Short mmCIF file of C-alpha atoms and ligand atoms in Angstrom, two decimals:
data_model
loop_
_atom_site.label_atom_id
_atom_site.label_comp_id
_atom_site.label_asym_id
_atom_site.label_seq_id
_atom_site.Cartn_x
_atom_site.Cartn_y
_atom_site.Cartn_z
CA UNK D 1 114.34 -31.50 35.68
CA UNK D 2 110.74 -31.67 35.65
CA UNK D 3 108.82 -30.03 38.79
CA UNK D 4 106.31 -31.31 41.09
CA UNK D 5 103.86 -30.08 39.04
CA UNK D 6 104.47 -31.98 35.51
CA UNK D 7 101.65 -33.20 34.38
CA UNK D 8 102.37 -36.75 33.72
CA UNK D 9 99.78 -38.35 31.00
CA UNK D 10 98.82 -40.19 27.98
CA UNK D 11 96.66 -39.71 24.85
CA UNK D 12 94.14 -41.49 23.16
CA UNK D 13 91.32 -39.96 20.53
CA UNK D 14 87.75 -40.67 20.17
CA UNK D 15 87.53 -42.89 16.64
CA UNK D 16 90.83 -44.46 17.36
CA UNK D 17 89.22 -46.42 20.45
CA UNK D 18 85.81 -45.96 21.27
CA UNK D 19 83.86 -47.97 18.94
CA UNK D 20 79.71 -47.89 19.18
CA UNK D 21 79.50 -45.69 16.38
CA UNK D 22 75.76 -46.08 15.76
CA UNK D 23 75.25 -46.05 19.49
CA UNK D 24 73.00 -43.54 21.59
CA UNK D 25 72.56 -41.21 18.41
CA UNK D 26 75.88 -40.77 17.33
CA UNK D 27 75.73 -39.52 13.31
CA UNK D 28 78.52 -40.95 10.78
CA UNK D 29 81.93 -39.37 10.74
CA UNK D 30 83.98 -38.58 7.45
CA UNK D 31 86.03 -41.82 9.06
CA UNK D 32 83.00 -43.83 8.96
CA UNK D 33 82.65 -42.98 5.54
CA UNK D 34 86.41 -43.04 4.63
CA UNK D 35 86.87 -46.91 6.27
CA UNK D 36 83.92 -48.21 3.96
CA UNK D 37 85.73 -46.80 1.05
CA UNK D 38 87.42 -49.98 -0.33
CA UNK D 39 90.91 -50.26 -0.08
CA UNK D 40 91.42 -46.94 1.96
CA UNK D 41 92.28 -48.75 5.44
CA UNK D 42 94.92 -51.52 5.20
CA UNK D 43 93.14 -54.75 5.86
CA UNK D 44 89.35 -53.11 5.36
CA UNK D 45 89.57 -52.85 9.30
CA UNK D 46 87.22 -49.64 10.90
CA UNK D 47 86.56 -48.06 13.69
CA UNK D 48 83.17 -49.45 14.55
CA UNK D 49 84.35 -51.45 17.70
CA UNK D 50 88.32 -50.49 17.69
CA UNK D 51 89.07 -50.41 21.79
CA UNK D 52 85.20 -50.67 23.07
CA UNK D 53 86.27 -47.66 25.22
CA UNK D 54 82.94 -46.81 25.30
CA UNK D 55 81.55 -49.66 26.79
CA UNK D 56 84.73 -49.97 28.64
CA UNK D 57 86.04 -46.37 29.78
CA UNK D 58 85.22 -47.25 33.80
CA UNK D 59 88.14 -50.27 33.66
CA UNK D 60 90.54 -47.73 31.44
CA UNK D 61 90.41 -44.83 33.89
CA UNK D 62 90.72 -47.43 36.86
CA UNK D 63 93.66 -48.86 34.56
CA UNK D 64 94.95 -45.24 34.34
CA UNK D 65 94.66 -44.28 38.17
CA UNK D 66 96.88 -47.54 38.56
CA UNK D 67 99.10 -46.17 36.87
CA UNK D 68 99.43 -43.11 38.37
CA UNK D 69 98.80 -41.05 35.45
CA UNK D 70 97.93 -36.65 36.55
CA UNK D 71 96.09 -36.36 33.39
CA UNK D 72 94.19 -37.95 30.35
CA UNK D 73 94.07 -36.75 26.68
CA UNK D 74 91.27 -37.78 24.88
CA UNK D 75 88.90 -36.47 22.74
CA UNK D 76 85.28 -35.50 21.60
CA UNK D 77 83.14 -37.32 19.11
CA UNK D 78 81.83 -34.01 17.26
CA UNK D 79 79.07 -36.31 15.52
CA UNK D 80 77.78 -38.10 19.21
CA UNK D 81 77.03 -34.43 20.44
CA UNK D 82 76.19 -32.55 17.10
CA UNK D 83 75.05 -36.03 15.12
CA UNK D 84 74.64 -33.26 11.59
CA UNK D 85 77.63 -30.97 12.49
CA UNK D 86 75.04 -28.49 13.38
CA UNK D 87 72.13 -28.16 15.64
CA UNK D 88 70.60 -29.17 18.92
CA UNK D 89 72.68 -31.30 21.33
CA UNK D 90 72.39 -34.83 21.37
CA UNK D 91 72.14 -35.57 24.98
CA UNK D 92 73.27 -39.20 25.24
CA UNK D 93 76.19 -38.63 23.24
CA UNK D 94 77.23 -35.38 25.49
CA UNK D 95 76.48 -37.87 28.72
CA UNK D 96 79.24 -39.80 27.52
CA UNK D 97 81.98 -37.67 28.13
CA UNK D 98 80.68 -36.19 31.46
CA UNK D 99 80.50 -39.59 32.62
CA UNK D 100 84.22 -39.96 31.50
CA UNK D 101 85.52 -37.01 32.89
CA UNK D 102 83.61 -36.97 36.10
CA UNK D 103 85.16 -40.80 36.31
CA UNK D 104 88.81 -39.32 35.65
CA UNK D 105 88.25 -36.35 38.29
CA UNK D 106 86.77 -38.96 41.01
CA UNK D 107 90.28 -40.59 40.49
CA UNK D 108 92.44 -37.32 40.34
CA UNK D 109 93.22 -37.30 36.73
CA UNK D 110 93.09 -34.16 34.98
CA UNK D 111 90.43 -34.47 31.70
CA UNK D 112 92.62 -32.54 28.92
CA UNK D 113 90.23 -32.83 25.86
CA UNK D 114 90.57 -32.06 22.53
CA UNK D 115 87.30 -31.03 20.69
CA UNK D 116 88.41 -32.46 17.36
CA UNK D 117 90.74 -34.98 16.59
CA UNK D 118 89.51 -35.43 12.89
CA UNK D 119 86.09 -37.35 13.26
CA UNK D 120 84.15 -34.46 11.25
CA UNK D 121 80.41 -34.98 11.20
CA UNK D 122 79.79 -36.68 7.57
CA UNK D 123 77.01 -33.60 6.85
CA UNK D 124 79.88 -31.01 7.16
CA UNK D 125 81.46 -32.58 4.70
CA UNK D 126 78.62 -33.11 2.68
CA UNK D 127 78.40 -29.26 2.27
CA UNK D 128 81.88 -28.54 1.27
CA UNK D 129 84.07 -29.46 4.53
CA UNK D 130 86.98 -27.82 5.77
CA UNK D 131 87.52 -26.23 2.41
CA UNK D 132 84.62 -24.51 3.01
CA UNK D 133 84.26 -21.38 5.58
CA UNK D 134 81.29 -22.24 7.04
CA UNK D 135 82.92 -25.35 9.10
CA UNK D 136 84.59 -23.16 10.98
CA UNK D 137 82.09 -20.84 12.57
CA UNK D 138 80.17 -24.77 12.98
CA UNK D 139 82.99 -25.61 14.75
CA UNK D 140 83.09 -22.63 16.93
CA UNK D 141 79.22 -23.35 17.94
CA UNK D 142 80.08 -26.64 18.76
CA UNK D 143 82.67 -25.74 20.84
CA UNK D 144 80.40 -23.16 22.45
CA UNK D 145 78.06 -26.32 23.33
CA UNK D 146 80.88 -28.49 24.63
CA UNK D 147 82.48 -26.02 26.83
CA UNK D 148 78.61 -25.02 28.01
CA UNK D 149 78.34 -28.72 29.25
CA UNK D 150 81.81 -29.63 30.77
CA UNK D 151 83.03 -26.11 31.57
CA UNK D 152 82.82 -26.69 35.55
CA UNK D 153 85.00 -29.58 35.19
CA UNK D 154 87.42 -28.96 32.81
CA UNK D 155 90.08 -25.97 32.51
CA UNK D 156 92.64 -26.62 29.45
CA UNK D 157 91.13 -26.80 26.34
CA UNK D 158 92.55 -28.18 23.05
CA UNK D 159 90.78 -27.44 20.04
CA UNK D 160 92.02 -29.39 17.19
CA UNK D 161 94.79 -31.88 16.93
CA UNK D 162 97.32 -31.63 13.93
CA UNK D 163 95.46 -29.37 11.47
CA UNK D 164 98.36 -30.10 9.26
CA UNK D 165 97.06 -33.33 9.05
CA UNK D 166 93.39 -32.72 8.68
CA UNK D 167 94.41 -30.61 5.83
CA UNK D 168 97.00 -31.54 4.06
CA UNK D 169 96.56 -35.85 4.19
CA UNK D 170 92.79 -35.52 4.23
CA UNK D 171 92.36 -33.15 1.05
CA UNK D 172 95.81 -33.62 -0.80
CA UNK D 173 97.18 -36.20 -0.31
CA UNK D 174 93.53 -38.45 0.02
CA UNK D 175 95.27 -40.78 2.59
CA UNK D 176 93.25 -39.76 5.43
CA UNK D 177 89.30 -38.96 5.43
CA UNK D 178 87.49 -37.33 3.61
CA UNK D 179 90.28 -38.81 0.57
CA UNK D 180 90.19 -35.70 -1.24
CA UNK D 181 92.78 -34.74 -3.45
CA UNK D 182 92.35 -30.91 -4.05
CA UNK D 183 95.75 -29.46 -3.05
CA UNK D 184 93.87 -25.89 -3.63
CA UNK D 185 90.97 -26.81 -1.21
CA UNK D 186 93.51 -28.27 1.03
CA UNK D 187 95.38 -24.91 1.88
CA UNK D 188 91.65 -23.49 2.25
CA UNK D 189 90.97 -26.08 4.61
CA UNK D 190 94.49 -25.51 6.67
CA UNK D 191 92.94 -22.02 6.65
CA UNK D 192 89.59 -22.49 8.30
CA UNK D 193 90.91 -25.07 10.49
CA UNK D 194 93.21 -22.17 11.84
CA UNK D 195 89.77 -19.69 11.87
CA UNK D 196 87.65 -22.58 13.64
CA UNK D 197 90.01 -22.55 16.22
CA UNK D 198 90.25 -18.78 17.00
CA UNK D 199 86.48 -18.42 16.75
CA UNK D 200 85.62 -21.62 19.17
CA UNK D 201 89.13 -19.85 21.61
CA UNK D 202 86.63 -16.40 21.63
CA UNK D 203 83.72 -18.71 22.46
CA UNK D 204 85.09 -20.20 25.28
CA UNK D 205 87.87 -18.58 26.34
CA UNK D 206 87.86 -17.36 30.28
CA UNK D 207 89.55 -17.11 33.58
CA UNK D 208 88.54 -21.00 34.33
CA UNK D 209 89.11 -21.98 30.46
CA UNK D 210 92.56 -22.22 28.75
CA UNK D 211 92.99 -22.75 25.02
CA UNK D 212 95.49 -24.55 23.69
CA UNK D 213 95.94 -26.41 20.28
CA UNK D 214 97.77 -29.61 19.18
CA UNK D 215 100.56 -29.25 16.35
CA UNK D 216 102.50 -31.72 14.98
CA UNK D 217 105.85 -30.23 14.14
CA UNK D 218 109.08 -31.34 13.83
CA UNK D 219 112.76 -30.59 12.98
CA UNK D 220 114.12 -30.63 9.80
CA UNK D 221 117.41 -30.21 8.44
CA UNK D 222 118.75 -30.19 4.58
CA UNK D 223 121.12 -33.35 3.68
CA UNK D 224 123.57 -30.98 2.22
CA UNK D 225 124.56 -27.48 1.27
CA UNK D 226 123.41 -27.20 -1.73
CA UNK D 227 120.44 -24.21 -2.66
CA UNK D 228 117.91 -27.23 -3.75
CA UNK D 229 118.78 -28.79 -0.33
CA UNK D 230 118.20 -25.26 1.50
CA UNK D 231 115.75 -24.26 -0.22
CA UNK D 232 113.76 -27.84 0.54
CA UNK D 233 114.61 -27.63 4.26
CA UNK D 234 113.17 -24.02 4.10
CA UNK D 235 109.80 -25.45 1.71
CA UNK D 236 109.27 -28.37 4.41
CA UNK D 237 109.37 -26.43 7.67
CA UNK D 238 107.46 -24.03 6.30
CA UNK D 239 104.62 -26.71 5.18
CA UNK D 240 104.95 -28.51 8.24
CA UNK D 241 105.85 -25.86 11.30
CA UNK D 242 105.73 -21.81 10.16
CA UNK D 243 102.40 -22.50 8.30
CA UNK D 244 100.64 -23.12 11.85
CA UNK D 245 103.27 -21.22 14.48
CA UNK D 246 103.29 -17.93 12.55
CA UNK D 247 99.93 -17.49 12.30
CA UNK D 248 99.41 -18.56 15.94
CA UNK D 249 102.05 -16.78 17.43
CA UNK D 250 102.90 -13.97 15.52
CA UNK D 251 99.29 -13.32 13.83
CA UNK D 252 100.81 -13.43 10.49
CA UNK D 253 101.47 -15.88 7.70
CA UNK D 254 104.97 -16.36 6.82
CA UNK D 255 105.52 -14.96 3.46
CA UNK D 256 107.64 -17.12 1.90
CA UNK D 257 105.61 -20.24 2.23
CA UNK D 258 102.62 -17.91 1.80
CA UNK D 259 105.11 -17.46 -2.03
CA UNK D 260 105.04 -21.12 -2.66
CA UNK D 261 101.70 -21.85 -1.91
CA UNK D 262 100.65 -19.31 -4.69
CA UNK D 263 101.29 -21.95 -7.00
CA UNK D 264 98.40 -23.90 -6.01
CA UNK D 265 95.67 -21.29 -4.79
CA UNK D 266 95.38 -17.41 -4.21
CA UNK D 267 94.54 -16.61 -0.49
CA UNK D 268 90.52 -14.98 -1.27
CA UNK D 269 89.27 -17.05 1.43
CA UNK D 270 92.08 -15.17 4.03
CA UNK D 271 89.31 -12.16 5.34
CA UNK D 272 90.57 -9.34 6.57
CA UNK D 273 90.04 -9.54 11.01
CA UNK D 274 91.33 -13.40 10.30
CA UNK D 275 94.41 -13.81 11.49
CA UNK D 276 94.09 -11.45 14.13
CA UNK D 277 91.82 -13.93 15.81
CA UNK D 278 94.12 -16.24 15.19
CA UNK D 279 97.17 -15.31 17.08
CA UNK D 280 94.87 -13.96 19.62
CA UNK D 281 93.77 -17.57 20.99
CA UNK D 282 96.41 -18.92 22.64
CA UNK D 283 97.08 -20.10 26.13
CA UNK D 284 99.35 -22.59 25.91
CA UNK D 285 100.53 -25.28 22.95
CA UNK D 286 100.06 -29.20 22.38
CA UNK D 287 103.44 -30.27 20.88
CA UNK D 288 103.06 -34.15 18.53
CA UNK D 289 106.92 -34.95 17.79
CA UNK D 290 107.86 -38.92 16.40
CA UNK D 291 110.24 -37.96 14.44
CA UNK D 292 112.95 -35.42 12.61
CA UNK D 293 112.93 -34.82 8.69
CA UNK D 294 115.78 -35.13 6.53
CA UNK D 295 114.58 -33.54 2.81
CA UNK D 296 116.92 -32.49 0.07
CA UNK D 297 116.34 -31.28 -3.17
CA UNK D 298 114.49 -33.49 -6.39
CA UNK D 299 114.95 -32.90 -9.97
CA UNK D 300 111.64 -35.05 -10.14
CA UNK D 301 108.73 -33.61 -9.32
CA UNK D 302 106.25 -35.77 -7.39
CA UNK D 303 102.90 -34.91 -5.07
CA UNK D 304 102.81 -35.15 -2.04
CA UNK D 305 101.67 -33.43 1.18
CA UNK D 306 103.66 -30.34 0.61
CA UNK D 307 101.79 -28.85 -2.43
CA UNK D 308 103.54 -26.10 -3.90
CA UNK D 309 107.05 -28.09 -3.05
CA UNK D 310 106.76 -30.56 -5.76
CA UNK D 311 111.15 -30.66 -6.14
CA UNK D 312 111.39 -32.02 -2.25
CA UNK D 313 112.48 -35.48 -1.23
CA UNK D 314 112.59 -36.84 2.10
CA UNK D 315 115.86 -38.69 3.01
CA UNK D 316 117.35 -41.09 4.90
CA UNK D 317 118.94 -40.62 7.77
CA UNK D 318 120.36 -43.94 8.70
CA UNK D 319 118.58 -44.36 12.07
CA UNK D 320 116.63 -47.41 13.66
CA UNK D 321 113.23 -47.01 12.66
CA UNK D 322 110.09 -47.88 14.44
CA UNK D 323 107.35 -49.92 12.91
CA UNK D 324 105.87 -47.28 11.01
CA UNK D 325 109.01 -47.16 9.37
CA UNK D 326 109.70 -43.76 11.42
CA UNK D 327 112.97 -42.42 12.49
CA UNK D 328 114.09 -42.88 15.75
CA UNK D 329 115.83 -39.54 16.97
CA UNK D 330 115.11 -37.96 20.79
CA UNK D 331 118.35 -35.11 19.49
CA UNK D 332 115.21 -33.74 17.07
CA UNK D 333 112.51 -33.33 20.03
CA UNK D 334 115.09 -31.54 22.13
CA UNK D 335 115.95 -29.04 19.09
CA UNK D 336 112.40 -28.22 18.21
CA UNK D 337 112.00 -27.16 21.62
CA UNK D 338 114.54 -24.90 21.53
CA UNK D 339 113.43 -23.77 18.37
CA UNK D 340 110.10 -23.03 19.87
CA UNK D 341 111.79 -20.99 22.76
CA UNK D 342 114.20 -18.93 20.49
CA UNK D 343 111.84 -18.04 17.59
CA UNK D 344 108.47 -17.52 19.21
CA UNK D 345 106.93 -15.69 21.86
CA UNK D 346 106.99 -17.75 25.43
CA UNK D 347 103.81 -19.91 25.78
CA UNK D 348 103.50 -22.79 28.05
CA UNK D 349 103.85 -25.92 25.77
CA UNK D 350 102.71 -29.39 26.21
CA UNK D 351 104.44 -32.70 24.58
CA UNK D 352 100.49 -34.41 23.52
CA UNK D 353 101.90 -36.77 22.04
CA UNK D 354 105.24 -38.57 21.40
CA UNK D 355 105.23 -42.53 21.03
CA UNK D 356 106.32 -45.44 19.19
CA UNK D 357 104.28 -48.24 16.82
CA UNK D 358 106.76 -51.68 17.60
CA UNK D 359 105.74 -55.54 16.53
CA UNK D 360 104.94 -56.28 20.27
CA UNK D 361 104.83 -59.91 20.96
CA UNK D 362 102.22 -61.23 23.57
CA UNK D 363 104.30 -64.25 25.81
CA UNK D 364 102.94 -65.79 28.88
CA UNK D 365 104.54 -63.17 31.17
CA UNK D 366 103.60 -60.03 29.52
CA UNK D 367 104.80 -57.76 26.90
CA UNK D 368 108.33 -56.96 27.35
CA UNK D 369 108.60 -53.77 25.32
CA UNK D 370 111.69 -52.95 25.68
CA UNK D 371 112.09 -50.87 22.62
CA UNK D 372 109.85 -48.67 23.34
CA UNK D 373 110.90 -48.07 26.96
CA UNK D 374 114.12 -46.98 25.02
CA UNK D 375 112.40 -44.85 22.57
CA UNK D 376 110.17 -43.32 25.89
CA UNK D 377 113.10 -43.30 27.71
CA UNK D 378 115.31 -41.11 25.20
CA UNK D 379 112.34 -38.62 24.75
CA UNK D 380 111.80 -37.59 27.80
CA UNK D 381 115.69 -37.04 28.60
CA UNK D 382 115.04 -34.41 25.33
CA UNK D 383 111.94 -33.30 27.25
CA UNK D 384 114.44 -32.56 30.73
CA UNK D 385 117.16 -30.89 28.99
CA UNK D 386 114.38 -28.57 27.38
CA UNK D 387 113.43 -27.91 30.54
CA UNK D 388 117.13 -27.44 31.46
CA UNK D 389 117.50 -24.68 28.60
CA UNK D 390 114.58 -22.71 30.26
CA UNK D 391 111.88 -23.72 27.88
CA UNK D 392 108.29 -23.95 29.74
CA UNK D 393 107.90 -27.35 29.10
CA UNK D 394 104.48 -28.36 31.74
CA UNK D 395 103.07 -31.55 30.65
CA UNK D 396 104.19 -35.12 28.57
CA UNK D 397 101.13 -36.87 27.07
CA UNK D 398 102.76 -40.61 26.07
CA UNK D 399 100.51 -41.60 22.49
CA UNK D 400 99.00 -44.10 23.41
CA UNK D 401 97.70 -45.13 26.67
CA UNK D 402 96.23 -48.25 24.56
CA UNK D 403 96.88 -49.90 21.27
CA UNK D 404 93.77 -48.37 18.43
CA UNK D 405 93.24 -48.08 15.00
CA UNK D 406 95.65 -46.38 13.91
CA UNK D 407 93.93 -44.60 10.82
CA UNK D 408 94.73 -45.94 7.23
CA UNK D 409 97.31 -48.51 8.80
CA UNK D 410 94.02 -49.91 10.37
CA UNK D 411 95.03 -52.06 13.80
CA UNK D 412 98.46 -53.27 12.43
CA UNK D 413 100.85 -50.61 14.34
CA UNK D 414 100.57 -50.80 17.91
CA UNK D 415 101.59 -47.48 19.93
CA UNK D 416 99.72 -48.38 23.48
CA UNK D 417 101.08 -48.51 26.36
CA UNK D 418 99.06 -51.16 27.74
CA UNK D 419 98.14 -53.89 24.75
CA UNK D 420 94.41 -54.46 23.91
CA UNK D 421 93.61 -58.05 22.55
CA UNK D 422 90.87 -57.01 19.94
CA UNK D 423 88.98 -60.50 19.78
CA UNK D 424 88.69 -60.36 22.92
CA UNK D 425 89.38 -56.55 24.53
CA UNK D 426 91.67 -57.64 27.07
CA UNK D 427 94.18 -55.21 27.99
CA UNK D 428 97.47 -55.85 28.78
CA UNK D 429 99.72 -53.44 31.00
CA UNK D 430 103.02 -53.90 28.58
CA UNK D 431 106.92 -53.36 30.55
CA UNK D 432 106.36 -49.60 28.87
CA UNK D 433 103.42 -48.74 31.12
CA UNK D 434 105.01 -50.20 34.38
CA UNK D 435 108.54 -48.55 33.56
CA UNK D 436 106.28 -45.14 32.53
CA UNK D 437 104.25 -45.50 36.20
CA UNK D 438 107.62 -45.67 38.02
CA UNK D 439 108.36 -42.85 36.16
CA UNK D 440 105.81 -40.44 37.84
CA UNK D 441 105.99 -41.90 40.88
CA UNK D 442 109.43 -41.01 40.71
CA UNK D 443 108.59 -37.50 38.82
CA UNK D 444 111.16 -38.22 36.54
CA UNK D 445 113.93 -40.52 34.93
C1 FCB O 1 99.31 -38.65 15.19
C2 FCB O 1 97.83 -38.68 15.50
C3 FCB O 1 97.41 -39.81 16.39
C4 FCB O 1 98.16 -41.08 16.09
C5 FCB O 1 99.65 -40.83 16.05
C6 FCB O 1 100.47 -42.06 15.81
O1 FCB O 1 99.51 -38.02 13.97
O2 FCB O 1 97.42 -37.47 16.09
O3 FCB O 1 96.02 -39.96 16.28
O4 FCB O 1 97.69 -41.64 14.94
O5 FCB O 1 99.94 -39.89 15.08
#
């Protein structure tokens, strides 16, 4: 069961909601850059207004103390504080999040930020991006600035979220910003994404300051017995989980995916004193599950995320699906916890997101949610039988406390807990967020 002191949240990131993107000397992001691209964002929407959480954050923490929530995920505009990537701090756009997170401490929420969750300042990328070496040790000094500003006030840090996804959809696949598709450049990138955060955990790293980072993993399992099948379960979870966890928490890359990534690049830009830092940094670990992977083998190659694995097909596993179209199964969450417990070394993990997009209709009484109360409802059961099984499972993050722009689906899904009329940025408490309120009060199911 969870103990007195789970911390009970939910997650939001800076380009997803808080709009004013030009505002108090904030310099262009690669997603300012990527959402003018034509057709990259369904429906041509952007992030230039998305939630008005800037304008709005005093009414969204007093809508999160109502709640109840213990603590608040969000994250840093790297381009408000460093408007280049590099450089002197821009003071208005630092002021912004010590207003927010004095706000959430004056109402007892713990601020649990993440420094980047993918808004790269446009200049970085002008000179090469993550591909290139030099964003990490920029990243590090950033960091360095951040923590120099809001140290007093905040004590677990998260460097980046989903690295996988900064890497692997932003220069392979070209679905997210910076639309690159370089499957070479995008294992360098996963790389000094990895380096960027050791180097910003030595900057900032102390007896007041723990470092965690945000993965999102999941479980896979092979449709069948056959060696293709294996061998694509094998291919996937080491794309999606070993790539990251190994290298984390064993200092090491595994060496079969380390094999099938050979294909695409040679590891040159791997310096020797790398990975040490790397599986040096942790404190604890940000967990992002939605869903389980079925894969099998493919006689046909095609490209994907997983470069290297071209003969790898995702299946279908017959469940209800949410409206991105992902599986629906809490068994998965439960299993990569376990996973996490048996095959690494014991480090105190946090869910930071788990949530679900549904075609939530506004009536006169409210948004009655139910399916994702269900979908809520199933994951956290995973989340106390984890916890049942002895793994040290502290925190739950719900994604999202408010419907945003949900990257290159632009505002179609709609993963908040509390709904956000964009014409007119009302916000909505939906059934989720009252059932999820009972739910700490309760400290549990
Ligand atoms: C994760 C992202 C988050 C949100 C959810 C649905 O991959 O970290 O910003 O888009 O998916």
């Amino acid at each position: 069961m969870f103990d007195p002191g789970f911390l009970w949240g939910a997650a939001t990131s800076s380009y997803q909601i808080e709009g004013a993107v030009a505002e108090d000397g904030r310099g262009p992001s690669i997603w300012d850059t990527f959402a003018a691209t034509p057709d990259a964002i369904q429906g041509g929407d952007t992030g230039a207004v998305a939630a008005d959480h800037y304008h709005r954050f005093p009414g969204d923490v007093a809508l999160m103390a109502g709640l109840g929530l213990r603590g608040y995920r969000f994250s840093l505009a790297w381009p408000r504080i460093q408007p280049t990537g590099s450089g002197a701090v821009n003071q208005r756009g630092l002021d912004f999040y010590r207003r927010l997170t004095d706000t959430l401490l004056d109402q007892g929420i713990q601020p649990w930020p993440t420094l980047y969750h993918w808004d790269l300042p446009q200049p970085l990328e002008d000179r090469g991006g993550w591909p290139a070496r030099d964003t990490a040790e920029r990243f590090a000094e950033y960091a360095a600035l951040v923590h120099e500003a809001l140290g007093d006030r905040v004590t677990h840090w998260t460097t980046l979220n989903e690295p996988w996804c900064s890497a692997f959809l932003g220069y392979a696949t070209g679905r997210h910003a910076p639309g690159r598709r370089e499957p070479a450049a995008a294992v360098r990138a996963a790389h000094h994404l990895l380096l960027g955060h050791g180097l910003a955990a030595e900057a900032i790293r102390g007896d007041d300051s723990h470092v965690g980072i945000t993965l999102n993993l999941t479980h896979v399992t092979p449709v069948g017995t056959e060696p293709a099948d294996l061998d694509a379960a094998r291919r996937i979870d080491g794309m999606q989980n070993r790539l990251f966890l190994d290298p984390l928490l064993r200092g090491a890359y595994p060496d079969d995916v380390l094999a099938d990534l050979r294909e695409v690049t040679g590891f040159g830009h791997v310096h020797d004193g790398d990975l040490k830092r790397i599986g040096a940094s942790l404190d604890h670990l940000g967990v992002n599950y939605y869903a389980p992977m079925l894969v099998g083998g493919s006689s046909t190659p095609t490209q994907s995320a997983y470069v290297g694995s071209p003969l790898v097909r995702v299946a279908d596993g017959g469940r209800p699906r949410t409206a991105m179209g992902w599986e629906i199964d809490e068994r998965g969450l439960l299993e990569l916890l376990l996973r996490l417990k048996d095959d690494y070394p014991a480090v105190p993990l946090y869910i930071t997101e788990n949530g679900a997009a549904f075609d939530d209709v506004v009536e006169h009484d409210g948004v009655h949610d139910a399916h994702r109360v269900a979908y809520l409802d199933g994951h956290l059961r995973s989340c106390a039988q984890a916890i049942g099984h002895g793994v040290p499972l502290k925190g739950y993050f719900v994604w999202s406390l408010l419907d945003n722009f949900e990257w290159s689906f632009g505002y179609g899904p709609r993963f908040g807990i509390v709904h956000v009329d964009y014409a007119t940025q009302h916000r909505t408490p939906k059934d989720s967020a009252r059932w999820y309120a009972e739910v700490i009060r309760r400290g549990g199911l």
